[in-house]
mmCIF file of C-alpha atoms and ligand atoms in Angstrom:
data_model
loop_
_atom_site.group_PDB
_atom_site.id
_atom_site.type_symbol
_atom_site.label_atom_id
_atom_site.label_comp_id
_atom_site.label_asym_id
_atom_site.label_seq_id
_atom_site.Cartn_x
_atom_site.Cartn_y
_atom_site.Cartn_z
ATOM 1 C CA MET A 295 89.382 123.907 71.650
ATOM 2 C CA ALA A 296 86.872 124.549 69.527
ATOM 3 C CA VAL A 297 83.020 125.730 70.710
ATOM 4 C CA GLN A 298 80.901 124.164 67.637
ATOM 5 C CA PRO A 299 77.810 126.367 68.396
ATOM 6 C CA SER A 300 75.125 123.508 68.929
ATOM 7 C CA LEU A 301 71.530 125.566 69.353
ATOM 8 C CA GLN A 302 70.795 127.529 66.530
ATOM 9 C CA GLY A 303 67.365 129.235 67.387
ATOM 10 C CA TYR A 304 66.253 131.851 64.571
ATOM 11 C CA VAL A 305 63.102 134.210 64.850
ATOM 12 C CA VAL A 306 60.663 134.267 61.551
ATOM 13 C CA GLU A 307 59.781 137.977 60.849
ATOM 14 C CA GLY A 308 57.531 139.444 58.521
ATOM 15 C CA LEU A 309 54.268 137.283 59.533
ATOM 16 C CA PRO A 310 51.256 138.942 58.888
ATOM 17 C CA ILE A 311 48.623 139.540 61.267
ATOM 18 C CA ILE A 312 46.110 135.622 60.548
ATOM 19 C CA LYS A 313 43.025 135.130 59.787
ATOM 20 C CA PRO A 314 40.661 132.637 59.380
ATOM 21 C CA GLY A 315 41.859 130.198 56.339
ATOM 22 C CA ASP A 316 45.084 131.632 56.799
ATOM 23 C CA ASP A 317 48.152 128.969 55.187
ATOM 24 C CA ILE A 318 50.578 129.223 58.332
ATOM 25 C CA ALA A 319 52.992 127.162 56.552
ATOM 26 C CA ALA A 320 52.285 128.409 52.828
ATOM 27 C CA LEU A 321 53.497 132.081 54.759
ATOM 28 C CA ILE A 322 56.477 130.907 57.069
ATOM 29 C CA GLU A 323 58.641 129.054 54.349
ATOM 30 C CA SER A 324 58.148 132.285 51.983
ATOM 31 C CA LEU A 325 59.801 133.958 54.825
ATOM 32 C CA PHE A 326 62.064 130.883 55.879
ATOM 33 C CA ASN A 327 63.861 128.091 54.951
ATOM 34 C CA ILE A 328 62.423 124.670 56.745
ATOM 35 C CA GLN A 329 65.389 122.090 56.713
ATOM 36 C CA ASP A 330 65.482 117.982 57.646
ATOM 37 C CA GLY A 331 65.575 118.118 61.407
ATOM 38 C CA ASP A 332 64.231 121.535 61.838
ATOM 39 C CA VAL A 333 62.595 121.808 64.896
ATOM 40 C CA LEU A 334 59.026 124.957 64.066
ATOM 41 C CA CYS A 335 57.911 125.895 67.174
ATOM 42 C CA LEU A 336 54.501 128.597 66.902
ATOM 43 C CA ALA A 337 52.362 129.857 69.241
ATOM 44 C CA SER A 338 49.096 128.484 69.531
ATOM 45 C CA THR A 339 47.062 132.140 68.630
ATOM 46 C CA ILE A 340 48.248 132.234 65.018
ATOM 47 C CA VAL A 341 47.553 128.249 64.616
ATOM 48 C CA ALA A 342 43.734 129.653 65.702
ATOM 49 C CA LYS A 343 43.755 132.465 64.007
ATOM 50 C CA SER A 344 44.092 130.044 61.277
ATOM 51 C CA GLU A 345 41.890 127.308 62.334
ATOM 52 C CA GLY A 346 38.354 130.008 62.475
ATOM 53 C CA ARG A 347 38.637 129.572 66.406
ATOM 54 C CA PHE A 348 37.312 132.716 67.101
ATOM 55 C CA ARG A 349 33.802 133.633 69.153
ATOM 56 C CA THR A 350 32.719 136.734 70.863
ATOM 57 C CA LEU A 351 30.413 136.562 73.655
ATOM 58 C CA GLU A 352 27.458 137.280 72.044
ATOM 59 C CA SER A 353 27.582 133.763 71.050
ATOM 60 C CA TYR A 354 27.042 132.525 74.573
ATOM 61 C CA ARG A 355 24.797 131.504 76.288
ATOM 62 C CA PRO A 356 25.172 132.153 79.966
ATOM 63 C CA SER A 357 23.910 128.618 82.082
ATOM 64 C CA GLU A 358 23.365 128.592 85.797
ATOM 65 C CA ARG A 359 26.499 127.253 86.507
ATOM 66 C CA ALA A 360 28.285 129.538 84.578
ATOM 67 C CA GLU A 361 26.600 132.640 85.677
ATOM 68 C CA ARG A 362 26.906 130.769 89.919
ATOM 69 C CA ILE A 363 30.983 130.570 88.308
ATOM 70 C CA ALA A 364 31.277 133.900 87.199
ATOM 71 C CA ARG A 365 29.925 135.797 90.440
ATOM 72 C CA GLN A 366 33.027 133.469 91.593
ATOM 73 C CA VAL A 367 36.247 134.158 89.546
ATOM 74 C CA GLY A 368 34.789 137.939 88.358
ATOM 75 C CA LYS A 369 34.155 137.544 84.691
ATOM 76 C CA ASP A 370 31.798 137.928 82.412
ATOM 77 C CA SER A 371 29.873 134.812 82.380
ATOM 78 C CA ARG A 372 29.576 134.564 79.370
ATOM 79 C CA PHE A 373 33.657 133.688 78.962
ATOM 80 C CA VAL A 374 32.908 131.228 81.266
ATOM 81 C CA GLN A 375 30.112 129.560 79.505
ATOM 82 C CA ALA A 376 32.854 130.162 76.646
ATOM 83 C CA VAL A 377 35.351 128.498 79.121
ATOM 84 C CA LEU A 378 33.220 125.286 79.964
ATOM 85 C CA ASP A 379 31.938 124.791 76.277
ATOM 86 C CA GLU A 380 35.796 124.088 75.565
ATOM 87 C CA SER A 381 36.352 121.147 78.924
ATOM 88 C CA ALA A 382 36.283 118.127 79.376
ATOM 89 C CA ASP A 383 36.891 118.583 83.178
ATOM 90 C CA VAL A 384 37.052 121.564 85.602
ATOM 91 C CA LEU A 385 39.938 121.030 89.179
ATOM 92 C CA LEU A 386 39.046 124.086 90.232
ATOM 93 C CA GLU A 387 36.338 126.822 89.922
ATOM 94 C CA LYS A 388 38.231 129.512 92.363
ATOM 95 C CA PRO A 389 40.081 131.069 91.892
ATOM 96 C CA PHE A 390 40.067 130.853 89.277
ATOM 97 C CA LEU A 391 38.758 128.040 86.339
ATOM 98 C CA LEU A 392 41.239 125.959 85.954
ATOM 99 C CA THR A 393 39.865 123.272 83.559
ATOM 100 C CA LYS A 394 40.889 120.024 81.189
ATOM 101 C CA THR A 395 40.299 120.865 77.847
ATOM 102 C CA ARG A 396 39.068 118.089 74.866
ATOM 103 C CA PHE A 397 42.084 117.389 74.045
ATOM 104 C CA GLY A 398 43.357 116.982 77.159
ATOM 105 C CA HIS A 399 46.059 119.541 77.969
ATOM 106 C CA ILE A 400 44.943 121.568 81.337
ATOM 107 C CA GLY A 401 44.942 125.218 81.978
ATOM 108 C CA VAL A 402 43.563 128.450 83.076
ATOM 109 C CA ASN A 403 40.372 129.627 81.537
ATOM 110 C CA ALA A 404 41.220 126.278 78.923
ATOM 111 C CA GLY A 405 44.186 128.954 77.178
ATOM 112 C CA ILE A 406 40.916 131.267 76.115
ATOM 113 C CA ASP A 407 43.108 134.251 74.552
ATOM 114 C CA GLN A 408 42.033 137.915 74.582
ATOM 115 C CA SER A 409 45.066 139.846 74.491
ATOM 116 C CA ASN A 410 46.737 139.570 70.529
ATOM 117 C CA VAL A 411 43.025 139.250 69.512
ATOM 118 C CA GLY A 412 41.686 142.279 68.805
ATOM 119 C CA GLY A 413 37.705 142.998 67.852
ATOM 120 C CA GLY A 414 36.305 142.702 71.004
ATOM 121 C CA ARG A 415 36.940 138.759 70.309
ATOM 122 C CA ILE A 416 38.208 135.361 71.530
ATOM 123 C CA LEU A 417 40.709 133.245 70.820
ATOM 124 C CA LEU A 418 39.721 129.712 71.245
ATOM 125 C CA LEU A 419 42.763 126.805 71.178
ATOM 126 C CA PRO A 420 42.925 124.842 67.818
ATOM 127 C CA GLU A 421 40.369 122.613 68.803
ATOM 128 C CA ASP A 422 43.824 118.925 68.514
ATOM 129 C CA PRO A 423 46.938 120.852 68.582
ATOM 130 C CA SER A 424 48.710 117.709 67.757
ATOM 131 C CA ARG A 425 46.173 116.788 64.482
ATOM 132 C CA SER A 426 47.262 120.347 63.627
ATOM 133 C CA ALA A 427 50.831 120.245 63.505
ATOM 134 C CA GLU A 428 50.462 117.184 61.815
ATOM 135 C CA ARG A 429 48.117 118.824 59.127
ATOM 136 C CA LEU A 430 51.402 121.528 59.380
ATOM 137 C CA ARG A 431 54.590 119.371 59.309
ATOM 138 C CA ARG A 432 52.570 116.891 55.966
ATOM 139 C CA SER A 433 52.239 120.162 54.524
ATOM 140 C CA LEU A 434 55.969 121.432 55.195
ATOM 141 C CA ASN A 435 56.901 118.155 53.851
ATOM 142 C CA LYS A 436 60.167 118.021 55.751
ATOM 143 C CA ASN A 437 61.773 116.093 58.324
ATOM 144 C CA CYS A 438 61.242 118.392 60.442
ATOM 145 C CA ALA A 439 59.014 118.540 64.395
ATOM 146 C CA VAL A 440 56.692 121.140 64.591
ATOM 147 C CA ILE A 441 55.826 121.841 68.286
ATOM 148 C CA ILE A 442 52.778 123.989 68.913
ATOM 149 C CA THR A 443 52.972 126.644 71.874
ATOM 150 C CA ASP A 444 50.657 128.428 74.420
ATOM 151 C CA THR A 445 51.771 130.411 77.441
ATOM 152 C CA CYS A 446 50.670 129.065 80.689
ATOM 153 C CA GLY A 447 51.386 129.403 84.537
ATOM 154 C CA ARG A 448 53.087 125.968 86.801
ATOM 155 C CA PRO A 449 51.712 125.537 90.210
ATOM 156 C CA PHE A 450 54.094 126.115 92.991
ATOM 157 C CA ARG A 451 55.596 128.166 90.736
ATOM 158 C CA CYS A 452 55.496 132.399 89.692
ATOM 159 C CA GLY A 453 55.500 133.386 86.383
ATOM 160 C CA VAL A 454 54.493 131.945 83.255
ATOM 161 C CA THR A 455 56.774 130.100 80.940
ATOM 162 C CA GLY A 456 55.687 128.557 77.424
ATOM 163 C CA VAL A 457 54.291 124.924 77.582
ATOM 164 C CA ALA A 458 54.018 122.388 74.515
ATOM 165 C CA ILE A 459 50.121 121.878 74.175
ATOM 166 C CA GLY A 460 50.792 119.748 70.464
ATOM 167 C CA TRP A 461 53.596 118.186 68.254
ATOM 168 C CA ALA A 462 53.879 115.795 65.753
ATOM 169 C CA GLY A 463 57.481 114.045 64.308
ATOM 170 C CA ILE A 464 58.749 114.502 67.526
ATOM 171 C CA SER A 465 58.511 113.050 70.975
ATOM 172 C CA ALA A 466 57.018 114.132 73.030
ATOM 173 C CA LEU A 467 58.883 112.623 76.480
ATOM 174 C CA GLN A 468 62.891 111.478 76.192
ATOM 175 C CA ASP A 469 63.824 108.491 78.253
ATOM 176 C CA TRP A 470 66.587 108.508 80.182
ATOM 177 C CA ARG A 471 65.951 104.646 82.321
ATOM 178 C CA GLY A 472 67.785 102.468 81.785
ATOM 179 C CA LYS A 473 70.674 105.071 80.767
ATOM 180 C CA ARG A 474 74.175 105.755 82.964
ATOM 181 C CA ASP A 475 74.765 108.540 85.236
ATOM 182 C CA MET A 476 77.851 109.580 85.259
ATOM 183 C CA HIS A 477 78.941 106.561 88.536
ATOM 184 C CA GLY A 478 77.240 103.944 86.660
ATOM 185 C CA LYS A 479 73.893 104.238 88.261
ATOM 186 C CA VAL A 480 71.397 103.572 86.491
ATOM 187 C CA LEU A 481 68.930 105.593 85.950
ATOM 188 C CA GLU A 482 65.747 104.433 87.003
ATOM 189 C CA ILE A 483 62.614 106.901 86.080
ATOM 190 C CA THR A 484 64.007 110.153 84.727
ATOM 191 C CA LEU A 485 61.395 110.828 81.487
ATOM 192 C CA GLU A 486 62.285 114.369 80.548
ATOM 193 C CA ALA A 487 59.369 115.823 79.014
ATOM 194 C CA VAL A 488 61.806 117.766 75.740
ATOM 195 C CA VAL A 489 58.880 119.325 73.625
ATOM 196 C CA ASP A 490 58.205 122.140 77.251
ATOM 197 C CA GLU A 491 62.096 122.544 76.798
ATOM 198 C CA ILE A 492 62.212 123.152 73.585
ATOM 199 C CA ALA A 493 58.295 125.128 73.745
ATOM 200 C CA SER A 494 59.691 126.896 76.434
ATOM 201 C CA ALA A 495 62.439 128.241 74.666
ATOM 202 C CA ALA A 496 60.468 128.910 71.670
ATOM 203 C CA ASN A 497 58.523 130.899 74.545
ATOM 204 C CA LEU A 498 61.055 133.342 75.499
ATOM 205 C CA LEU A 499 62.029 134.083 71.870
ATOM 206 C CA MET A 500 58.469 134.749 70.503
ATOM 207 C CA GLY A 501 57.568 137.359 73.145
ATOM 208 C CA GLU A 502 53.702 138.171 74.302
ATOM 209 C CA ALA A 503 53.292 141.572 73.481
ATOM 210 C CA GLY A 504 53.052 142.887 70.373
ATOM 211 C CA ASP A 505 56.376 141.666 68.772
ATOM 212 C CA GLY A 506 54.695 139.472 66.183
ATOM 213 C CA THR A 507 56.826 137.119 66.459
ATOM 214 C CA PRO A 508 54.933 133.292 66.330
ATOM 215 C CA ALA A 509 57.293 130.968 64.396
ATOM 216 C CA ILE A 510 60.621 129.956 65.823
ATOM 217 C CA VAL A 511 62.752 127.377 64.471
ATOM 218 C CA PHE A 512 65.358 125.641 66.383
ATOM 219 C CA ARG A 513 67.419 124.025 64.072
ATOM 220 C CA GLY A 514 70.847 121.845 65.377
ATOM 221 C CA LEU A 515 68.712 119.736 68.599
ATOM 222 C CA ARG A 516 69.030 116.241 68.658
ATOM 223 C CA PHE A 517 65.791 115.193 69.560
ATOM 224 C CA PRO A 518 64.052 112.008 69.494
ATOM 225 C CA SER A 519 61.375 111.561 67.415
ATOM 226 C CA GLY A 520 58.852 108.160 67.134
ATOM 227 C CA GLY A 521 56.512 106.333 69.743
ATOM 228 C CA LYS A 522 52.654 107.907 70.740
ATOM 229 C CA SER A 523 54.027 109.516 74.261
ATOM 230 C CA SER A 524 52.208 112.883 75.886
ATOM 231 C CA VAL A 525 53.261 115.461 78.103
ATOM 232 C CA PHE A 526 49.633 114.887 79.723
ATOM 233 C CA MET A 527 49.576 113.558 82.954
ATOM 234 C CA PRO A 528 46.956 110.576 82.490
ATOM 235 C CA GLU A 529 44.524 111.258 85.822
ATOM 236 C CA ASP A 530 44.897 107.781 87.531
ATOM 237 C CA ARG A 531 48.432 108.977 87.546
ATOM 238 C CA ASP A 532 47.670 111.972 88.390
ATOM 239 C CA VAL A 533 49.007 112.516 92.802
ATOM 240 C CA ILE A 534 47.176 115.757 92.789
ATOM 241 C CA ARG A 535 44.438 116.399 91.167
ATOM 242 C CA PRO A 536 42.309 114.388 93.935
ATOM 243 C CA PHE A 537 43.100 117.056 96.276
ATOM 244 C CA LEU A 538 41.784 119.575 94.059
ATOM 245 C CA ARG A 539 38.202 117.730 93.542
ATOM 246 C CA ARG A 540 37.628 117.861 97.645
HETATM 247 P P1 GDP B 1494 50.063 132.416 72.602
HETATM 248 O O1 GDP B 1494 51.276 132.640 73.896
HETATM 249 O O2 GDP B 1494 50.226 131.070 72.028
HETATM 250 O O3 GDP B 1494 49.391 132.029 73.595
HETATM 251 O O4 GDP B 1494 50.052 133.915 71.829
HETATM 252 P P2 GDP B 1494 51.047 134.822 72.501
HETATM 253 O O5 GDP B 1494 49.394 136.144 72.521
HETATM 254 O O6 GDP B 1494 52.012 134.793 73.298
HETATM 255 O O7 GDP B 1494 51.574 135.751 71.233
HETATM 256 C C1 GDP B 1494 52.977 135.388 70.992
HETATM 257 C C2 GDP B 1494 54.168 135.654 69.954
HETATM 258 O O8 GDP B 1494 52.459 136.014 68.835
HETATM 259 C C3 GDP B 1494 53.576 137.213 70.554
HETATM 260 O O9 GDP B 1494 55.350 137.755 69.720
HETATM 261 C C4 GDP B 1494 52.708 137.910 69.481
HETATM 262 O O10 GDP B 1494 52.969 139.457 69.261
HETATM 263 C C5 GDP B 1494 52.424 137.657 68.231
HETATM 264 N N1 GDP B 1494 50.876 136.779 67.442
HETATM 265 C C6 GDP B 1494 50.421 137.056 68.230
HETATM 266 N N2 GDP B 1494 49.349 136.590 66.900
HETATM 267 C C7 GDP B 1494 50.463 137.224 66.037
HETATM 268 C C8 GDP B 1494 49.288 137.277 64.453
HETATM 269 O O11 GDP B 1494 48.471 136.961 64.171
HETATM 270 N N3 GDP B 1494 50.704 137.240 63.161
HETATM 271 C C9 GDP B 1494 51.671 137.711 64.124
HETATM 272 N N4 GDP B 1494 53.033 138.213 62.926
HETATM 273 N N5 GDP B 1494 51.938 137.571 65.126
HETATM 274 C C10 GDP B 1494 50.918 137.452 66.257
HETATM 275 MN MN1 MN B 1495 48.375 131.915 75.057
HETATM 276 MN MN1 MN B 1496 52.243 134.080 74.626
#
């Protein structure tokens, strides 16, 4: 029996420390030949760096609310103010600060990072990661998909994984509804979060520490494209959020 590889993952080696204004698409193209049908996954960290999303804590004037939350979570009140500034909604103030970013992603500390940043600074997430993905995809000028990832914790499960916080050229969700299972039963509710599944595999190859490998390319994946689907749960369908608000 001939076994064909169905999916190849390439770690793009040799990217420098990214600075504001760096052309990430050009840097990657100089190291790796992206082809039609590829899925390029980028750690949000380098996209944010290229977009100049560095801040210093000194630039924040904490509000009374930030001071209060900071006491509860044991963080610097200026850091808390940065989180509040990036957030459209606060879901949990303790034991950690869980918020919805302005672009719709829910995460701890609005995804603001202090690791792999350097110089005592903090790094905000890209302002609109799907817009960043679209811009990068256009400059690559290939019929590829671009996914921007971040490492996140998950409710009900231990350990962090990669998730997609922005995407372009790919549908966030694969719709299996109407397809038949192995016994002929029609599937009714299965939407598969393909961008998260890919982001998670990419995150596995990126590493979390000083590996210096924020770009992964997957080849050989058949992925759905078109449509405007999202992995961000709309608030009116979210059954968990109301309980956090009590
Ligand atoms: P996040 O998951 O987007 O928050 O990013 P991480 O901080 O976990 O970093 C993911 C990967 O990108 C790791 O391999 C880091 O070493 C790498 N990385 C982060 N910043 C840079 C950078 O500026 N240049 C390079 N070459 N790699 C970086
Ligand atoms: Mn991060
Ligand atoms: Mn990470």
